[in-house]
Coordinates of C-alpha atoms in Angstrom, one line a residue:
V1 CA 0.1 -0.1 0.1
T2 CA 2.5 2.1 1.2
R3 CA 4.1 2.1 -2.3
I4 CA 1.3 2.6 -4.6
L5 CA 0.4 5.7 -2.1
A6 CA 4.5 6.4 -3.1
G7 CA 3.8 5.9 -6.9
I8 CA 0.3 8.0 -7.8
V9 CA 2.8 11.2 -5.4
F10 CA 6.0 10.0 -8.3
S11 CA 2.6 10.4 -11.4
L12 CA 2.0 13.9 -10.5
G13 CA 5.4 15.0 -10.5
L14 CA 5.4 13.6 -14.1
I15 CA 2.2 15.3 -14.8
L16 CA 3.5 18.5 -13.8
V17 CA 6.6 17.8 -16.0
I18 CA 4.7 17.1 -18.7
V19 CA 1.6 19.7 -18.2
G20 CA 3.8 22.6 -17.3
G21 CA 6.2 22.1 -19.7
A22 CA 10.5 21.0 -18.4
E23 CA 12.2 18.5 -18.3
L24 CA 12.6 14.9 -17.7
F25 CA 16.3 13.3 -18.3
T26 CA 14.8 10.5 -17.9
G27 CA 11.3 11.0 -20.6
N28 CA 14.1 12.8 -23.0
N29 CA 15.2 9.0 -23.0
L30 CA 12.2 9.1 -26.5
M31 CA 14.4 11.6 -27.9
V32 CA 15.2 8.5 -29.9
M33 CA 13.0 7.8 -32.5
A34 CA 13.2 11.7 -33.2
W35 CA 17.1 10.3 -34.0
A36 CA 16.1 7.4 -35.8
G37 CA 14.0 9.5 -38.4
G38 CA 17.0 12.1 -39.3
K39 CA 15.0 14.6 -37.3
V40 CA 17.6 15.9 -35.2
S41 CA 21.4 14.1 -34.3
L42 CA 23.3 12.4 -32.1
G43 CA 25.5 15.1 -31.1
E44 CA 22.1 17.3 -30.6
V45 CA 20.3 14.5 -28.8
L46 CA 23.6 13.6 -26.2
R47 CA 23.1 17.7 -25.4
A48 CA 20.1 17.6 -24.5
W49 CA 20.3 14.2 -22.7
G50 CA 23.4 15.2 -21.2
L51 CA 22.3 18.8 -19.9
V52 CA 19.2 18.2 -19.1
Y53 CA 20.5 15.3 -16.1
I54 CA 23.3 17.8 -15.4
G55 CA 19.4 20.3 -14.3
N56 CA 17.8 17.5 -13.0
F57 CA 20.7 16.6 -10.6
A58 CA 20.8 20.1 -9.1
G59 CA 17.3 20.0 -8.8
A60 CA 17.6 16.6 -7.5
A61 CA 20.2 17.3 -5.6
A62 CA 19.4 21.5 -3.5
T63 CA 15.3 20.0 -3.0
A64 CA 16.5 16.7 -1.1
V65 CA 19.3 20.2 1.1
L66 CA 15.1 22.1 1.5
V67 CA 13.7 18.8 2.7
F68 CA 16.8 17.9 5.2
L69 CA 16.7 21.7 6.6
T70 CA 12.8 21.3 7.2
D71 CA 13.2 18.9 10.2
H72 CA 10.6 16.3 7.4
Y73 CA 13.2 13.2 8.7
G74 CA 12.1 12.9 12.3
H75 CA 8.0 13.2 11.4
G76 CA 6.8 10.7 13.7
A77 CA 9.6 9.9 15.7
G78 CA 12.0 9.1 13.1
A79 CA 10.3 7.3 11.3
V80 CA 9.8 9.5 7.7
G81 CA 13.6 9.0 7.7
A82 CA 14.5 6.0 8.8
A83 CA 12.4 4.8 6.0
A84 CA 14.3 7.5 4.0
L85 CA 17.2 5.2 4.7
A86 CA 16.2 1.8 4.8
A87 CA 15.0 3.2 0.9
A88 CA 18.6 4.4 0.5
Q89 CA 20.3 1.8 2.2
A90 CA 18.4 -1.1 -0.6
K91 CA 20.2 1.6 -3.6
A92 CA 23.6 1.4 -3.0
V93 CA 24.0 -2.8 -1.9
L94 CA 22.0 -3.5 -5.1
A95 CA 24.7 -4.9 -7.4
F96 CA 26.2 -3.9 -11.3
L97 CA 23.4 -5.9 -12.7
P98 CA 20.9 -5.9 -10.5
A99 CA 21.0 -2.1 -10.4
L100 CA 20.9 -1.9 -14.1
V101 CA 17.9 -4.2 -14.8
H102 CA 16.2 -2.4 -12.7
G103 CA 16.1 0.3 -14.5
I104 CA 15.7 -1.3 -17.8
L105 CA 12.0 -2.1 -16.5
G106 CA 12.1 1.1 -14.9
N107 CA 12.5 3.8 -17.4
V108 CA 10.1 1.2 -19.4
L109 CA 7.0 1.9 -17.4
V110 CA 7.6 5.6 -17.8
C111 CA 9.0 5.7 -20.8
L112 CA 5.2 4.2 -21.6
A113 CA 3.6 6.7 -19.8
V114 CA 5.4 9.9 -21.0
W115 CA 3.9 7.8 -24.5
L116 CA 0.8 7.7 -23.7
C117 CA 0.1 11.3 -22.6
Y118 CA 1.0 11.6 -26.3
S119 CA -3.1 10.4 -27.7
A120 CA -3.9 12.9 -25.0
R121 CA -6.5 15.9 -24.7
T122 CA -6.8 17.1 -21.6
T123 CA -4.5 17.1 -18.8
T124 CA -7.2 14.9 -17.0
D125 CA -6.7 12.8 -19.8
K126 CA -3.0 13.4 -19.6
I127 CA -3.5 12.6 -15.5
L128 CA -5.5 8.8 -16.5
A129 CA -2.0 7.6 -18.5
I130 CA 0.3 8.6 -16.0
V131 CA -0.7 7.2 -13.5
P132 CA -0.5 3.2 -13.4
P133 CA 2.1 2.5 -15.5
V134 CA 3.6 4.9 -12.7
S135 CA 2.1 3.4 -9.8
A136 CA 3.1 0.3 -11.3
F137 CA 6.8 1.3 -12.0
V138 CA 6.5 2.7 -7.9
A139 CA 5.0 -0.4 -6.7
A140 CA 8.2 -3.5 -7.8
G141 CA 10.3 -1.4 -6.4
F142 CA 12.0 -0.3 -10.0
E143 CA 15.2 2.2 -10.3
H144 CA 14.8 5.6 -11.3
S145 CA 17.3 7.9 -12.1
V146 CA 16.8 10.9 -11.0
A147 CA 14.8 9.3 -8.5
N148 CA 17.3 8.4 -7.4
M149 CA 19.0 11.9 -7.3
Y150 CA 16.9 12.9 -4.5
T151 CA 16.7 9.6 -2.7
L152 CA 19.7 9.2 -2.1
P153 CA 21.2 12.4 -1.0
F154 CA 18.5 13.2 1.4
A155 CA 19.5 9.7 3.7
L156 CA 23.1 10.8 3.1
L157 CA 22.1 14.2 5.2
I158 CA 20.7 12.3 7.1
K159 CA 23.0 10.3 8.2
D160 CA 25.8 12.7 8.2
W161 CA 24.3 15.3 10.1
A162 CA 21.1 13.8 11.6
P163 CA 21.5 15.4 15.2
G164 CA 21.9 12.4 18.1
S165 CA 17.6 12.9 19.1
F166 CA 17.6 11.5 15.9
W167 CA 18.9 8.8 15.8
T168 CA 18.2 7.9 20.2
S169 CA 14.4 8.0 18.4
I170 CA 14.6 5.0 16.3
G171 CA 17.1 3.1 18.2
Q172 CA 20.3 3.0 15.7
S173 CA 23.5 4.7 14.6
P174 CA 25.1 6.0 11.6
A175 CA 26.7 2.9 12.0
T176 CA 23.7 1.1 11.1
Y177 CA 24.3 2.8 7.7
D178 CA 27.3 1.5 6.6
D179 CA 26.9 0.8 2.9
L180 CA 25.2 4.0 2.4
T181 CA 28.3 6.6 1.0
W182 CA 28.2 8.9 -1.6
L183 CA 29.9 7.1 -3.7
S184 CA 27.6 4.8 -3.5
L185 CA 25.7 7.4 -5.4
A186 CA 27.8 7.9 -7.9
A187 CA 27.6 3.8 -8.0
N188 CA 24.4 3.4 -8.3
L189 CA 24.1 6.1 -10.7
V190 CA 26.3 4.8 -13.1
P191 CA 24.1 1.0 -13.7
V192 CA 20.8 3.3 -13.2
T193 CA 21.3 5.8 -16.1
I194 CA 22.7 2.7 -18.6
G195 CA 19.2 0.9 -17.3
N196 CA 17.2 4.1 -18.0
V197 CA 18.2 5.6 -21.6
I198 CA 18.7 1.0 -22.3
G199 CA 14.9 0.8 -21.2
G200 CA 13.3 4.6 -22.1
G201 CA 15.0 5.0 -26.0
V202 CA 15.2 1.3 -26.7
L203 CA 12.7 -1.0 -25.9
V204 CA 10.2 1.9 -26.0
G205 CA 11.3 5.1 -28.4
A206 CA 13.2 2.3 -30.8
V207 CA 10.2 -0.1 -31.0
Y208 CA 8.2 2.1 -31.2
W209 CA 9.7 4.1 -34.0
F210 CA 10.1 1.1 -35.4
V211 CA 6.6 0.4 -35.9
Y212 CA 5.2 3.5 -36.1
L213 CA 7.6 5.8 -37.8
R214 CA 10.2 4.4 -40.3
R215 CA 9.5 4.3 -43.7
R216 CA 8.5 1.3 -45.1

């Protein structure tokens, strides 16, 4: 139930991105379709991906800092922070191949949600199209590079800067999360990002281009 609710919240975030005209790296993996159709060059695709990836990371990390400064992690007698730490720890210990496959499957569902939005005519249509696939992605525990740009830094800030009273309230210590380091952030983002590109760019973008848009 918690994961389904989290999926709905994530869906609302994706709706804000699409309706508001913002850019999301994982959704932009569908630019493979424009490249395959000769509309843009490979260099233009890679440049757009790079700029949006940097922008997404800056925005996600800044949001993590702001949320940390609200002491939000201490709500519910530390339950919010404990949940954030547990989620980040699970991501930090993922081996390369499982993280890669989780990233593939995660962005297949996210890009399917974006693709379904192309058939929508109203904001209500977009909401109804986005929620099921994105909720399935979150509920299944798949990986999303941009989401991890927030989840892991937020947990790392808690680990490094939360006061002793927080650790007392949850009955743990920072040593419980030794696997959660700033290096593990990079170790997670590399395979997950590659997986996201494969899932969104190849299994969704390239497949739909081949089926519907290629010249026959």
